[in-house]
Short mmCIF file of C-alpha atoms in Angstrom, two decimals:
data_model
loop_
_atom_site.label_atom_id
_atom_site.label_comp_id
_atom_site.label_asym_id
_atom_site.label_seq_id
_atom_site.Cartn_x
_atom_site.Cartn_y
_atom_site.Cartn_z
CA MET A 1 40.96 53.93 -76.29
CA SER A 2 44.21 54.47 -77.77
CA LEU A 3 47.13 54.92 -76.05
CA ALA A 4 49.04 57.59 -75.06
CA LEU A 5 52.12 56.67 -76.88
CA ASP A 6 52.83 57.15 -80.22
CA PRO A 7 52.51 54.77 -82.36
CA ALA A 8 55.98 54.65 -84.00
CA ALA A 9 57.17 54.66 -80.42
CA GLN A 10 54.95 51.08 -79.70
CA ASP A 11 56.11 49.86 -82.48
CA LEU A 12 59.82 50.26 -81.84
CA LEU A 13 59.36 49.00 -78.42
CA PHE A 14 56.64 46.27 -78.78
CA ARG A 15 54.80 45.57 -82.42
CA GLU A 16 58.36 45.59 -84.57
CA ALA A 17 61.06 44.04 -81.55
CA ARG A 18 62.28 41.00 -81.91
CA THR A 19 64.50 38.98 -80.61
CA ALA A 20 67.88 39.39 -82.49
CA ASN A 21 70.05 36.20 -83.37
CA THR A 22 72.72 38.01 -85.49
CA PHE A 23 74.13 41.29 -85.25
CA THR A 24 76.02 43.62 -87.05
CA ASP A 25 79.91 44.69 -86.31
CA GLU A 26 78.64 48.67 -85.22
CA PRO A 27 79.58 49.11 -81.75
CA VAL A 28 77.61 49.53 -78.65
CA THR A 29 79.14 52.34 -76.89
CA ASP A 30 79.33 52.87 -72.77
CA GLU A 31 77.15 56.32 -73.60
CA GLN A 32 74.27 54.19 -74.83
CA VAL A 33 74.36 52.09 -72.12
CA ARG A 34 74.34 54.82 -69.33
CA ALA A 35 70.92 56.54 -71.42
CA ILE A 36 69.53 52.95 -71.36
CA TYR A 37 70.20 52.82 -67.56
CA ASP A 38 69.60 55.96 -66.48
CA LEU A 39 65.81 55.87 -68.33
CA VAL A 40 65.20 52.30 -66.61
CA LYS A 41 66.16 52.52 -63.30
CA PHE A 42 62.36 54.31 -63.03
CA GLY A 43 60.67 51.39 -63.31
CA PRO A 44 58.86 50.51 -60.00
CA THR A 45 60.34 47.71 -58.00
CA ALA A 46 59.11 46.34 -54.56
CA PHE A 47 60.34 49.18 -51.58
CA ASN A 48 62.43 50.06 -54.03
CA GLN A 49 64.73 47.65 -53.77
CA SER A 50 66.24 47.80 -57.55
CA PRO A 51 68.51 44.58 -56.79
CA LEU A 52 69.15 44.07 -60.83
CA ARG A 53 73.16 44.32 -61.39
CA VAL A 54 74.85 43.76 -65.01
CA VAL A 55 77.91 42.91 -65.83
CA LEU A 56 79.04 43.98 -69.41
CA VAL A 57 81.16 41.81 -71.03
CA ARG A 58 83.49 43.48 -73.80
CA SER A 59 86.86 42.13 -74.02
CA ALA A 60 87.85 39.05 -75.91
CA GLU A 61 88.59 37.39 -73.16
CA GLY A 62 85.73 38.34 -71.41
CA ARG A 63 83.57 36.60 -74.11
CA GLU A 64 85.85 33.74 -74.11
CA ARG A 65 85.97 32.74 -70.79
CA LEU A 66 81.48 33.55 -71.52
CA VAL A 67 81.06 31.72 -74.24
CA GLN A 68 82.25 28.30 -72.69
CA HIS A 69 79.10 28.58 -70.10
CA MET A 70 76.59 29.29 -73.05
CA ALA A 71 74.31 26.43 -74.16
CA GLU A 72 75.64 25.69 -77.69
CA GLY A 73 72.74 26.85 -80.16
CA ASN A 74 73.72 30.57 -77.93
CA ARG A 75 77.49 30.21 -78.59
CA PRO A 76 77.74 31.79 -81.51
CA LYS A 77 75.63 34.77 -81.25
CA THR A 78 76.91 35.63 -77.98
CA ALA A 79 80.71 35.25 -79.43
CA THR A 80 79.96 37.82 -82.34
CA ALA A 81 77.15 40.26 -80.25
CA PRO A 82 78.87 43.70 -79.84
CA LEU A 83 77.96 43.69 -76.43
CA VAL A 84 76.75 41.10 -73.84
CA ALA A 85 75.45 41.85 -70.69
CA ILE A 86 75.22 39.15 -67.87
CA LEU A 87 71.98 40.34 -65.65
CA ALA A 88 72.03 39.29 -62.03
CA ALA A 89 70.16 39.55 -58.83
CA ASP A 90 72.06 41.30 -56.16
CA ASN A 91 70.46 39.03 -52.98
CA GLU A 92 72.13 41.86 -50.21
CA PHE A 93 70.27 44.31 -52.16
CA HIS A 94 68.84 45.30 -48.81
CA GLU A 95 72.03 47.05 -47.91
CA GLU A 96 71.15 49.66 -49.88
CA LEU A 97 67.66 50.24 -48.50
CA PRO A 98 68.57 53.09 -46.37
CA ALA A 99 69.43 55.12 -49.28
CA LEU A 100 66.81 53.80 -52.03
CA LEU A 101 63.99 54.14 -48.99
CA PRO A 102 65.10 57.40 -46.86
CA HIS A 103 61.40 58.01 -45.38
CA PHE A 104 61.56 54.11 -44.37
CA PRO A 105 64.95 53.28 -43.69
CA GLN A 106 63.81 50.29 -41.32
CA ALA A 107 62.41 47.94 -44.03
CA LYS A 108 65.89 46.67 -44.35
CA ASP A 109 65.78 45.16 -41.33
CA MET A 110 62.00 44.44 -40.71
CA PHE A 111 61.38 42.67 -44.21
CA PHE A 112 64.77 41.54 -45.49
CA ALA A 113 67.07 40.39 -42.43
CA GLU A 114 66.60 36.48 -44.02
CA ARG A 115 68.78 35.34 -46.74
CA PRO A 116 65.93 33.51 -48.16
CA VAL A 117 63.30 36.20 -47.91
CA ARG A 118 65.87 38.01 -49.72
CA GLU A 119 66.43 36.08 -52.89
CA SER A 120 62.72 35.70 -53.45
CA ALA A 121 62.70 39.87 -53.67
CA ALA A 122 65.91 40.08 -55.33
CA GLY A 123 64.92 37.40 -58.05
CA LEU A 124 61.27 38.80 -58.66
CA ASN A 125 62.05 42.31 -58.77
CA ALA A 126 65.58 42.03 -60.84
CA ALA A 127 63.52 40.03 -63.29
CA LEU A 128 61.43 43.25 -63.88
CA GLN A 129 64.31 45.03 -64.33
CA ALA A 130 65.56 42.72 -66.49
CA ALA A 131 62.08 43.26 -68.53
CA TYR A 132 62.92 47.24 -67.86
CA PHE A 133 66.47 46.91 -69.42
CA ILE A 134 65.37 45.04 -72.74
CA ILE A 135 63.17 47.52 -73.46
CA GLY A 136 65.10 50.13 -72.93
CA ILE A 137 68.03 48.80 -75.18
CA ARG A 138 64.48 48.72 -77.89
CA ALA A 139 64.33 52.15 -76.83
CA ALA A 140 67.94 53.03 -77.80
CA GLY A 141 67.17 51.87 -81.08
CA LEU A 142 69.26 48.48 -80.86
CA ALA A 143 68.27 44.73 -81.02
CA ALA A 144 68.40 42.88 -77.49
CA GLY A 145 69.19 38.64 -77.60
CA PRO A 146 68.23 37.65 -74.15
CA MET A 147 68.78 34.03 -73.52
CA THR A 148 68.47 31.63 -70.41
CA GLY A 149 70.13 28.73 -71.76
CA TYR A 150 73.61 28.61 -69.93
CA ASP A 151 75.25 27.19 -66.89
CA ALA A 152 74.36 29.36 -64.08
CA ALA A 153 76.53 27.91 -61.49
CA GLY A 154 79.36 28.60 -64.23
CA ILE A 155 78.51 32.00 -65.07
CA GLN A 156 77.83 32.85 -61.36
CA LYS A 157 81.49 31.16 -60.55
CA GLU A 158 83.25 33.05 -63.36
CA PHE A 159 81.85 36.80 -63.25
CA LEU A 160 79.61 37.12 -60.02
CA ASP A 161 79.64 35.55 -56.27
CA ASP A 162 77.59 33.87 -54.39
CA ASP A 163 75.53 36.83 -53.30
CA HIS A 164 74.57 37.30 -57.11
CA THR A 165 72.41 34.93 -58.95
CA PRO A 166 72.63 35.10 -62.47
CA LEU A 167 68.86 35.44 -64.30
CA MET A 168 69.41 35.86 -67.98
CA VAL A 169 72.51 36.58 -70.39
CA VAL A 170 70.95 39.81 -72.81
CA ASN A 171 73.06 40.22 -76.82
CA ILE A 172 73.04 43.94 -77.39
CA GLY A 173 73.65 45.31 -81.03
CA LYS A 174 72.40 46.44 -84.27
CA PRO A 175 70.64 43.69 -85.73
CA GLY A 176 72.40 41.94 -88.36
CA GLU A 177 71.32 39.69 -91.77
CA ASP A 178 68.85 37.20 -91.20
CA ALA A 179 68.14 38.01 -87.39
CA TRP A 180 64.80 37.28 -86.98
CA PHE A 181 63.23 34.39 -86.51
CA PRO A 182 59.15 34.47 -87.83
CA ARG A 183 57.48 35.86 -84.79
CA SER A 184 55.45 33.55 -82.45
CA PRO A 185 52.14 33.58 -81.83
CA ARG A 186 50.74 35.34 -79.21
CA LEU A 187 47.76 34.60 -76.75
CA SER A 188 44.56 36.80 -77.31
CA TYR A 189 43.06 39.25 -74.34
CA ASP A 190 40.39 36.93 -73.79
CA GLU A 191 42.88 33.85 -73.36
CA VAL A 192 44.65 36.14 -70.58
CA ILE A 193 42.40 38.55 -69.44
CA THR A 194 39.82 37.65 -66.40
CA THR A 195 37.33 40.23 -65.26
CA VAL A 196 35.64 39.43 -61.51
#
């Protein structure tokens, strides 16, 4: 059985897509980012909670503030990517649930009244949305360089607040010279899939 998605699109999104380590200086526009979001916002989350929040770092001053919190090996690529996004989980996402889940507005208080429950739900569902965001970047013909090598407390203090937990930093742009490391192996179907 083949997939319904065109093979060229499969390649763009998965087979040929790679984590970029260098980028050209071609800008990533607000229109491109809006188109990415307008596509990936339809990806599913539990209770439609949609807890992902994104901080776009464009300015030189913002970039300087961010780079100091990146792990040493990640600093050069973050410093030179045309656009950098900080992806975070909103631990107060439940405040939006009455609008996002209009047929079940009581979910806000019924399931998410306690902060630890919200943090767990926000982390899982924002991570799902972060994956959708990366696929959306690829769908826009751009490369993504997602990273978790950073000082999370420093990024939270510098760019977020106590209600937002950083998940990853994503460099975004057209791939530059020598952008790719060799592709790492993947597990086979039989190593991953079990039928019971």
